[in-house]
mmCIF file of C-alpha atoms in Angstrom:
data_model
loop_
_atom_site.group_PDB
_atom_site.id
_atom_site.type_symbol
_atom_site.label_atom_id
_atom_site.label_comp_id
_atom_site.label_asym_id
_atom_site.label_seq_id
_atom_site.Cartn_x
_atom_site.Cartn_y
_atom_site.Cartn_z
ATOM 1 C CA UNK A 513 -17.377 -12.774 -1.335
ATOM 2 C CA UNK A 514 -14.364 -12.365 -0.445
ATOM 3 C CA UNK A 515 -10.526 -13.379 -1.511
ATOM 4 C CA UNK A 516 -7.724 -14.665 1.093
ATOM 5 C CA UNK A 517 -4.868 -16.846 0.816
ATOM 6 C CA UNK A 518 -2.914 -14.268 -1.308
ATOM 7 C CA UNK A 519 0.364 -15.650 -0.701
ATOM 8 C CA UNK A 520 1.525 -18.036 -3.022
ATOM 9 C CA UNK A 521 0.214 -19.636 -6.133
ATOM 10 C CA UNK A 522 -3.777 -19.719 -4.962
ATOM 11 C CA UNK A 523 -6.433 -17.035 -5.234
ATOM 12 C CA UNK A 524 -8.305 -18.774 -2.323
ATOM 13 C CA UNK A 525 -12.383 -16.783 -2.651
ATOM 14 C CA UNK A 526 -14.812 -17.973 0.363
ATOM 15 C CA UNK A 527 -18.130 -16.944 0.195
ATOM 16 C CA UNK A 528 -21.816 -16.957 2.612
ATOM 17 C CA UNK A 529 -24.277 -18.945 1.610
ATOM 18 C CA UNK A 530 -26.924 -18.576 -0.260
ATOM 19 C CA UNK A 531 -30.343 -19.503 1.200
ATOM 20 C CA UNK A 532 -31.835 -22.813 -1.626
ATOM 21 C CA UNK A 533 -27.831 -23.158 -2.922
ATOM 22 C CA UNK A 534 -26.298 -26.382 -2.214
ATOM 23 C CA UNK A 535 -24.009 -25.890 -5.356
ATOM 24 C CA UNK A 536 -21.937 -22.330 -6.773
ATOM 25 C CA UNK A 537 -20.283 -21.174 -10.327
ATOM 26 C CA UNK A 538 -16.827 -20.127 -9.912
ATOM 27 C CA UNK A 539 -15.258 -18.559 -12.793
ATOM 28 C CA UNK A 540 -12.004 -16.060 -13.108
ATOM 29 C CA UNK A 541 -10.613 -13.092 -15.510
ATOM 30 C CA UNK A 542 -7.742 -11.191 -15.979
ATOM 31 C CA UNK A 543 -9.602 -8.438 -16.745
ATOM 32 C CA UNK A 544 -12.497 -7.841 -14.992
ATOM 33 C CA UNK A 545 -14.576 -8.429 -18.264
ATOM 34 C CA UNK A 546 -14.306 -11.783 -19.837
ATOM 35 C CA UNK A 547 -14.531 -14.587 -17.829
ATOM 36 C CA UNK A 548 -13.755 -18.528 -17.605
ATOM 37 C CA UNK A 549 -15.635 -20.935 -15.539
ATOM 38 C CA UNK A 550 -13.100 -23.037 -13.564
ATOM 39 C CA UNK A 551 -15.743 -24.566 -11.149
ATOM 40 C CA UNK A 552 -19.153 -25.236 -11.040
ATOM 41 C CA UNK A 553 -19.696 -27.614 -8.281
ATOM 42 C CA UNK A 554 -17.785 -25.512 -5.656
ATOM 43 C CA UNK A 555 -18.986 -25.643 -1.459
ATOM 44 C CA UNK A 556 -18.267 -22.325 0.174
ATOM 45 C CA UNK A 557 -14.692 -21.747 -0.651
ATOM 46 C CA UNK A 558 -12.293 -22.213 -3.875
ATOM 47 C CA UNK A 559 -8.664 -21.669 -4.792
ATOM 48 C CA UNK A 560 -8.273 -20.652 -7.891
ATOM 49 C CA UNK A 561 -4.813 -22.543 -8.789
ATOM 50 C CA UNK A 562 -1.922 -21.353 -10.990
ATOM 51 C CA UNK A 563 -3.523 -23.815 -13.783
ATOM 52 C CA UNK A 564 -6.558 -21.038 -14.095
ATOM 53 C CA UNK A 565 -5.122 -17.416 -13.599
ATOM 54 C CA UNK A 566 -3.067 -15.480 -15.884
ATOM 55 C CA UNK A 567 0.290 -14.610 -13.920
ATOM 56 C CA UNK A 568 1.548 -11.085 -14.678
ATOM 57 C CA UNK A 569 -1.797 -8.889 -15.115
ATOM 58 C CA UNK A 570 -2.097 -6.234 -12.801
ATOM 59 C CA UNK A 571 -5.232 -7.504 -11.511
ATOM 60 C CA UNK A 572 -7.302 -11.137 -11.022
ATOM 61 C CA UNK A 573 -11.051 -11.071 -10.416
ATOM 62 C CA UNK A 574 -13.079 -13.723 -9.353
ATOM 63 C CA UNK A 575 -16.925 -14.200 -9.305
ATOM 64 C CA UNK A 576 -19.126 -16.761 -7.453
ATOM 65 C CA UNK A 577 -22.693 -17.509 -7.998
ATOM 66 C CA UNK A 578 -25.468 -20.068 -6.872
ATOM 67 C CA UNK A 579 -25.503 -22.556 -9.632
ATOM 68 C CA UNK A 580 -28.350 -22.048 -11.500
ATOM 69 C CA UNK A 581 -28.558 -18.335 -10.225
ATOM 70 C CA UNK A 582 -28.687 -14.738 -11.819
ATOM 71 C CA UNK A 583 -26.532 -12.531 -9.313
ATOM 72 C CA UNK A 584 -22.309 -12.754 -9.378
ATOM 73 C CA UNK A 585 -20.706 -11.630 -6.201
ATOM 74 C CA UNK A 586 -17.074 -10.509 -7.368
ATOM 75 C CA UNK A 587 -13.726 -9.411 -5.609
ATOM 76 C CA UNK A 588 -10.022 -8.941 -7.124
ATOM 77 C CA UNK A 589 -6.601 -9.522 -5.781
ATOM 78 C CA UNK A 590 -3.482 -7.583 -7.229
ATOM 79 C CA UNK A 591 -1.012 -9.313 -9.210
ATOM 80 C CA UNK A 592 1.996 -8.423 -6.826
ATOM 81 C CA UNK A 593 0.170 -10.589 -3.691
ATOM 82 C CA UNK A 594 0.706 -14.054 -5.550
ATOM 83 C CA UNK A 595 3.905 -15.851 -4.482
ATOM 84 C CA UNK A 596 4.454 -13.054 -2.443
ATOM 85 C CA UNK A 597 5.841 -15.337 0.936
ATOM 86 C CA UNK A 598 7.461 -12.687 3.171
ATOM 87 C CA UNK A 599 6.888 -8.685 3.395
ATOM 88 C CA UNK A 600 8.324 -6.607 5.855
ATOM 89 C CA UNK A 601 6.301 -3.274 4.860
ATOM 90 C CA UNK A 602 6.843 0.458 5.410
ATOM 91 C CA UNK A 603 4.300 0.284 8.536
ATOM 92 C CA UNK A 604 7.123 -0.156 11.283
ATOM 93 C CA UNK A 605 8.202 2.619 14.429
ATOM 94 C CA UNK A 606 9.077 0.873 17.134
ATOM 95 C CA UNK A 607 10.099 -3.238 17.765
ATOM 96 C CA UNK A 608 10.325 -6.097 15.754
ATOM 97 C CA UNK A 609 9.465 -5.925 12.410
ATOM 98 C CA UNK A 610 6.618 -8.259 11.727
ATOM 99 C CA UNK A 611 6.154 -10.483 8.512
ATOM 100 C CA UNK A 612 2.429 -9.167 7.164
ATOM 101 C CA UNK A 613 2.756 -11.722 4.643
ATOM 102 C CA UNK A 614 4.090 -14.395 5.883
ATOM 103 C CA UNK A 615 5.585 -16.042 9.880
ATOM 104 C CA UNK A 616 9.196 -14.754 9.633
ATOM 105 C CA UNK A 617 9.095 -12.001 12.196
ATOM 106 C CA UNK A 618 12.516 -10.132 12.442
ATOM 107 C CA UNK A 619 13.572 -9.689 15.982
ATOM 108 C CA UNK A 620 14.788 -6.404 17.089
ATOM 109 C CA UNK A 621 18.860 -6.597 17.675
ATOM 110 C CA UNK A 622 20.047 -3.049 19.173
ATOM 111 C CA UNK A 623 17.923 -0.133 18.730
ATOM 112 C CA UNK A 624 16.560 0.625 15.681
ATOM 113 C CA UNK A 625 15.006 3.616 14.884
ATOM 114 C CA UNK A 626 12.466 4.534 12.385
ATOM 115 C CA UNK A 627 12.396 7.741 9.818
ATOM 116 C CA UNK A 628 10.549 8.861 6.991
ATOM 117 C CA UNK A 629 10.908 6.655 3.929
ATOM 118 C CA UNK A 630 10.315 7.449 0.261
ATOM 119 C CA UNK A 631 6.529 6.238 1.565
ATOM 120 C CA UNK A 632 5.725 5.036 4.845
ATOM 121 C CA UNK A 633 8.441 4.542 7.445
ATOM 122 C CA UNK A 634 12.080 3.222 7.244
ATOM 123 C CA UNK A 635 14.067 1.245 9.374
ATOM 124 C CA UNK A 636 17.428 2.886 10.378
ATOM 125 C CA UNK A 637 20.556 0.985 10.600
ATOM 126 C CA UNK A 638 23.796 1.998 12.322
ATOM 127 C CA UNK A 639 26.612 0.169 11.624
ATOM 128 C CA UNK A 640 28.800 1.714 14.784
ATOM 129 C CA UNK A 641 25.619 0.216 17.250
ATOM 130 C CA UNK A 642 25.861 -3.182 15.380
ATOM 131 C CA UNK A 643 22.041 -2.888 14.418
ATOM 132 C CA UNK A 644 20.159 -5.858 12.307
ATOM 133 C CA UNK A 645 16.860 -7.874 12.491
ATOM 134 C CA UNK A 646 17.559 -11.785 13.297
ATOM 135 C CA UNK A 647 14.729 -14.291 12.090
ATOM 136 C CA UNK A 648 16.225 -17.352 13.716
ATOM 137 C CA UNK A 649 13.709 -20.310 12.555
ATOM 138 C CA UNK A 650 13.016 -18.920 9.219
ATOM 139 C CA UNK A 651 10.361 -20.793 7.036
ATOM 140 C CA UNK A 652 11.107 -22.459 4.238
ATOM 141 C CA UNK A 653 9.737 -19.943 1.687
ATOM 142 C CA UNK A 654 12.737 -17.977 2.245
ATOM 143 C CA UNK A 655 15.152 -20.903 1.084
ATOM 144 C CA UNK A 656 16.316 -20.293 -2.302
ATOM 145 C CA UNK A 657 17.900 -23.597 -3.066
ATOM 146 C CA UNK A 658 15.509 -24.497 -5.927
ATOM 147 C CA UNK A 659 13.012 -22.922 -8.387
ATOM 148 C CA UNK A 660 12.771 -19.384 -9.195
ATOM 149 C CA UNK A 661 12.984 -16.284 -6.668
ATOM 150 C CA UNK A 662 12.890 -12.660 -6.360
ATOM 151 C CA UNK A 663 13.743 -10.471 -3.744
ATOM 152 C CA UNK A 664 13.164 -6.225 -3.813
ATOM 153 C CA UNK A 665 14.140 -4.096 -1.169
ATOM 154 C CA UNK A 666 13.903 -0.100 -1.134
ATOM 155 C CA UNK A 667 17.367 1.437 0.346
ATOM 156 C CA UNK A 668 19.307 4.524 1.373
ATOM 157 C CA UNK A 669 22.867 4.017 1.909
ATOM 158 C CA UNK A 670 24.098 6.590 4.580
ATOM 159 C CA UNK A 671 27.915 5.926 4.273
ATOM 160 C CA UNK A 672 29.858 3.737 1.480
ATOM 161 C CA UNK A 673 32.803 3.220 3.400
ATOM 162 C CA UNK A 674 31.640 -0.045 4.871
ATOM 163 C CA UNK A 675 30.552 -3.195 3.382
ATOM 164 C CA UNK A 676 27.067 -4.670 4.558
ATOM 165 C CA UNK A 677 24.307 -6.697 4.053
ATOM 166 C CA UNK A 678 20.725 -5.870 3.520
ATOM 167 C CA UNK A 679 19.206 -9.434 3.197
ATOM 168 C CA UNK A 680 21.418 -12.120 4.043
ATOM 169 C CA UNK A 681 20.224 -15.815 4.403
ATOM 170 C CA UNK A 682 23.070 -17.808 6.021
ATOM 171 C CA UNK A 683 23.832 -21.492 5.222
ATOM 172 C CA UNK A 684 25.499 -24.364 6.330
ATOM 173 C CA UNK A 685 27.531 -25.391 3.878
ATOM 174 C CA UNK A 686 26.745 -22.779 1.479
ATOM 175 C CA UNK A 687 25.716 -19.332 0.929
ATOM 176 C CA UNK A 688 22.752 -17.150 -0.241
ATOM 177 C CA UNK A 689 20.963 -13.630 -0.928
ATOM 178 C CA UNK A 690 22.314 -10.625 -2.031
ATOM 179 C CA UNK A 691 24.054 -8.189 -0.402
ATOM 180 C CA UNK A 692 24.916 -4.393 -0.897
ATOM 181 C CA UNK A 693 28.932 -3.665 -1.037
ATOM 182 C CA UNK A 694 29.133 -0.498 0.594
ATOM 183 C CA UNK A 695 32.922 0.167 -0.121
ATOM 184 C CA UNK A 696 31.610 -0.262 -3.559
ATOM 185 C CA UNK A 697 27.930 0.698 -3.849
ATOM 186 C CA UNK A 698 27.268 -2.866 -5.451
ATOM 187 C CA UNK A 699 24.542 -5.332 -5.154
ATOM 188 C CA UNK A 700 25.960 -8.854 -5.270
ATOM 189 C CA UNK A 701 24.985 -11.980 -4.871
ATOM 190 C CA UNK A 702 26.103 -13.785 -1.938
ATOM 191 C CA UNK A 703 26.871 -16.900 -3.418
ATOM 192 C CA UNK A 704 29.120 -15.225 -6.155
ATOM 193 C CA UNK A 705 31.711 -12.712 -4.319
ATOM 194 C CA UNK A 706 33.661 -12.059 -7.137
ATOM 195 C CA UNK A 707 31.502 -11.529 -9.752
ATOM 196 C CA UNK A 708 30.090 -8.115 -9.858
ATOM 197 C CA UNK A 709 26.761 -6.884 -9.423
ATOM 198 C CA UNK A 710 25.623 -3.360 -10.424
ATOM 199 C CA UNK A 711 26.270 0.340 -8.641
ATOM 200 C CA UNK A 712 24.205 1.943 -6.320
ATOM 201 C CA UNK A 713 24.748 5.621 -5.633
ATOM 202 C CA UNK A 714 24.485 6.434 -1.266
ATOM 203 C CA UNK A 715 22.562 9.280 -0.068
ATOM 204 C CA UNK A 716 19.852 8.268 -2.530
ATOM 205 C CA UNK A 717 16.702 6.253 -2.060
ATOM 206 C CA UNK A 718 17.343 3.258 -4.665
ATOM 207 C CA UNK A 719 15.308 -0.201 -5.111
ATOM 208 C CA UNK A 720 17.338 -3.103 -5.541
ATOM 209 C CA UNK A 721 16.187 -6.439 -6.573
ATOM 210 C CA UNK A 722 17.426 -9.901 -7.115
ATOM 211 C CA UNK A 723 15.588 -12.492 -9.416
ATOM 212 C CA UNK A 724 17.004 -15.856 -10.199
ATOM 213 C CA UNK A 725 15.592 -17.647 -13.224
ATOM 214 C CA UNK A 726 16.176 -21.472 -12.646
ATOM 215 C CA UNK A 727 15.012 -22.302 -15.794
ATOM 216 C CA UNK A 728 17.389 -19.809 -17.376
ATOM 217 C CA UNK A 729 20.491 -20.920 -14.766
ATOM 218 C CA UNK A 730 20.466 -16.712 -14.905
ATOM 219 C CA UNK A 731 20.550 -14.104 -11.860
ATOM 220 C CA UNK A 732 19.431 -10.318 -12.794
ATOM 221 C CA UNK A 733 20.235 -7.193 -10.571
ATOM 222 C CA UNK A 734 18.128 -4.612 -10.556
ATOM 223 C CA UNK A 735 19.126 -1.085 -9.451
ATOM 224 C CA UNK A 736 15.510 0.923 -10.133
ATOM 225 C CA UNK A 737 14.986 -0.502 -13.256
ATOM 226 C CA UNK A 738 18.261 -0.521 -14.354
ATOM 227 C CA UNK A 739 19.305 -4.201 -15.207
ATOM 228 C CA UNK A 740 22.381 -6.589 -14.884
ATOM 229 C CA UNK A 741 22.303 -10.318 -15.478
ATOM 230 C CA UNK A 742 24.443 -12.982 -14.808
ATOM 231 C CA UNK A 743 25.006 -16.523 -14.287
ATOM 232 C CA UNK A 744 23.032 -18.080 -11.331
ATOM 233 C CA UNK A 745 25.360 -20.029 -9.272
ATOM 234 C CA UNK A 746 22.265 -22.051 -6.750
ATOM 235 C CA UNK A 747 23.358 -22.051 -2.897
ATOM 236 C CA UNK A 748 23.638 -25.341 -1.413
ATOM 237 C CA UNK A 749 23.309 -26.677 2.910
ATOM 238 C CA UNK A 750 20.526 -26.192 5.097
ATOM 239 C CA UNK A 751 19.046 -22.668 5.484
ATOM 240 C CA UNK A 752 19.872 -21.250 8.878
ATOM 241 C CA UNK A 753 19.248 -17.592 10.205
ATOM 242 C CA UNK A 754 18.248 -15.168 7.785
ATOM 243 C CA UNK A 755 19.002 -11.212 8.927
ATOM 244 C CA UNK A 756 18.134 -7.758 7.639
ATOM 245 C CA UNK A 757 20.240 -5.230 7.572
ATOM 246 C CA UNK A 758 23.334 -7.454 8.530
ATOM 247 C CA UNK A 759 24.559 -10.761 9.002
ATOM 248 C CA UNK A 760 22.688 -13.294 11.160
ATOM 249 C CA UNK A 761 26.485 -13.534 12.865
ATOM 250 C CA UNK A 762 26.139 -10.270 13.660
ATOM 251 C CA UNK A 763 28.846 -8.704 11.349
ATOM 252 C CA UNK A 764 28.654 -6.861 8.226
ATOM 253 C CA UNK A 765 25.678 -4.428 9.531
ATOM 254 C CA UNK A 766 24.193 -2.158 6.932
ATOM 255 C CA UNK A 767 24.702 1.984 7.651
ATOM 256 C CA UNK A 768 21.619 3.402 6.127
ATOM 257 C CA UNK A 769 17.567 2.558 5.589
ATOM 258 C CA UNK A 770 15.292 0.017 4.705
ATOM 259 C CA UNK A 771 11.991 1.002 3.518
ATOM 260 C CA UNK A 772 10.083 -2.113 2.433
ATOM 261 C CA UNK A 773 11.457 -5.593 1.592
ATOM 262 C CA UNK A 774 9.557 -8.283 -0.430
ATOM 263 C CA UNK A 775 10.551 -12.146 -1.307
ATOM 264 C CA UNK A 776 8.456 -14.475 -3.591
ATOM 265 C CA UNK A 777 9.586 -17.572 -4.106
ATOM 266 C CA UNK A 778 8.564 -19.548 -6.941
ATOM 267 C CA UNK A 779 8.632 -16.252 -9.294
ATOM 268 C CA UNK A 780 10.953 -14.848 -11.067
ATOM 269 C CA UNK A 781 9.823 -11.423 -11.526
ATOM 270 C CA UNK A 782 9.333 -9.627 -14.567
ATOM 271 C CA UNK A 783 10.995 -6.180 -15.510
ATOM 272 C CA UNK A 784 7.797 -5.041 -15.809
ATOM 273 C CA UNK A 785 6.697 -6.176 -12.448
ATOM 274 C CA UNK A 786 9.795 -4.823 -11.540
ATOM 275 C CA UNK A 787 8.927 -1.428 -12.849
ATOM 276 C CA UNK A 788 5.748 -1.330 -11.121
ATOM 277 C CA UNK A 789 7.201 -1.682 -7.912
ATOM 278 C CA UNK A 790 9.645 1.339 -8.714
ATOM 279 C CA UNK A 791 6.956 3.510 -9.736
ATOM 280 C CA UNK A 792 8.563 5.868 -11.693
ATOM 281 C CA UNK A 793 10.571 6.539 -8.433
ATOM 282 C CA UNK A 794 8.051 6.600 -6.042
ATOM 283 C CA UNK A 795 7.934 3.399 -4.902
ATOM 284 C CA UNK A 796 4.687 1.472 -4.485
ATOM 285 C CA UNK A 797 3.581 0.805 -0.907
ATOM 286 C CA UNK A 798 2.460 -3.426 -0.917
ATOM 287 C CA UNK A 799 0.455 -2.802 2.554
ATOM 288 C CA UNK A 800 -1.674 -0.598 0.515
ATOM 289 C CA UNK A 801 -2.181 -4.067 -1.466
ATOM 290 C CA UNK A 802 -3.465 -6.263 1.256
#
C-alpha cells in the first residue's frame, strides 16, 4: 500500500492485488487507532476526499484490506502535504529551482548562488546583479483570486535599504502576493500598499507567511508566529508571471535568502499549522515530508 496524490484535497492510496480479491475495505483515521470505513467496494486505488479526513491533525492513516479478509496494509501522509500545490524546498545548489510539489518550475534569471540555510540550502539574491526566479506560465493553483490561501516562506534579509519582493504574482488588471518592504522590514500585501503589514528584523533568519481567509474577508501576517490581521482586499485580472525573489518585470529584486517557500491554495492555515512549520525556530524541512 501505498499513498500518492498528496497535493490537494485527496489522500489518493493504490494498492497490489490480492490473489482471490476482486473487492477491498478502505477505511481512514486521524490517529492511527480508530478507524472509519469510507469504502468497501474499492478496485486498486482510492482517494480519500476532504468529506472523510480530518483537516488539521498532524497525521492521516489509511488502511486497505481484501473484503472479507483478516490482514490491513496501512500507510500515513502528513497533514502539511494536503493542499500543498507548489514547494520550492531547501534541496537547491545550482539552476532552476524546481516545483517538487507541483509544475511551476522557477527559471534561473542571473546567477544565483546557494548557501547554508537555517536547514538545507538557501537561495541567494543580489539585488545589485538583478537576481529572481521567473515562472512564466504559472498554473492556476498559484492564482489567489478566490477561496482561501496561504503562502510561508523562510527569509534572511541581507540589507534593508531596498524594497523587494519575495513572492510576487503579477496581474493584469490587478495585483497579488505579499511582498517584504526592505526600507521598512515589512511584509505587505501586494494588493494593499498602504496598509501595513508587520516588521521583520534583517540579518536574521525569519518565516513569513500570508493566509487569506475568504470566508472571514480577513488577511493575517505572520512573522514566526507572531501575528497581524487585516482586511483582505481579493486581487482581480488574469494571473500572469509569478517571480521569487523579485518582480516578474524584473524590478524590485530581493537582497538576501530564501530557504523554502510553500503555497496551498484552498487553505487557510492555522496558527498552529503555522507554528509547526516554525518549529520553535528551527524551521521544518517539507522535503523531509514527501
Amino acid at each position: 500500500l501505498s499513498i500518492t496524490g498528496a497535493a490537494f484535497d485527496v489522500i489518493t492510496a493504490t494498492w497490489d492485488a490480492v490473489s482471490g480479491a476482486a473487492t477491498y475495505e478502505v477505511e481512514y483515521s486521524d490517529d492511527g487507532v480508530t478507524y472509519t470505513p469510507v469504502d468497501t467496494t474499492a478496485l486498486l486505488t482510492y482517494g480519500v476526499t476532504s468529506a472523510d479526513y480530518v483537516l488539521n491533525v498532524d497525521t492521516h492513516y489509511v488502511r486497505v484490506r481484501a473484503t472479507g479478509g483478516s490482514t490491513w496494509a496501512t500507510a500515513s501522509i502528513d497533514d502539511l502535504l494536503l493542499y500543498l500545490v507548489a514547494g520550492w524546498l531547501a534541496t537547491r545548489v545550482s539552476g532552476n529551482w524546481v516545483d517538487s510539489i507541483g509544475s511551476n518550475d522557477g527559471v534561473q534569471n542571473g546567477t544565483i548562488s546557494a548557501t547554508a540555510g537555517l536547514f538545507g540550502t538557501a537561495n541567494r539574491f543580489e539585488t545589485a546583479n538583478s537576481e529572481f526566479f521567473l515562472i512564466a506560465s504559472p498554473t492556476a493553483e498559484l492564482d489567489v483570486v478566490s477561496g482561501d490561501y496561504s503562502t510561508v516562506a523562510w527569509i534572511r534579509t541581507l540589507s534593508n535599504a531596498t524594497f523587494g519582493l519575495v513572492f510576487d504574482k503579477a496581474y493584469s488588471g490587478g495585483t497579488g502576493g505579499f511582498y517584504l518592504d526592505g526600507t521598512q522590514s515589512i511584509i505587505r500585501e501586494f494588493n494593499s500598499l498602504g496598509a501595513s503589514g508587520i516588521d521583520v528584523a534583517p540579518n536574521t533568519w525569519t518565516q513569513i507567511a500570508m493566509v487569506v481567509d475568504f470566508t472571514g474577508d480577513t488577511i493575517t501576517y505572520y512573522r514566526n508566529t507572531n501575528s497581524n490581521q487585516q482586511t483582505w482586499n481579493a486581487p482581480s485580472g488574469t494571473l500572469n508571471d509569478v517571480a521569487i525573489g523579485g518582480a516578474a518585470s524584473g524590478s524590485f529584486t530581493f537582497d538576501g535568502d530564501i530557504n523554502q517557500l510553500l503555497v496551498y491554495k484552498g487553505r487557510a492555515l492555522t496558527s498552529g499549522k503555522i507554528s509547526r512549520l516554525y518549529n520553535g525556530g528551527s524551521g521544518l524541512d517539507v522535503s523531509t515530508l514527501l
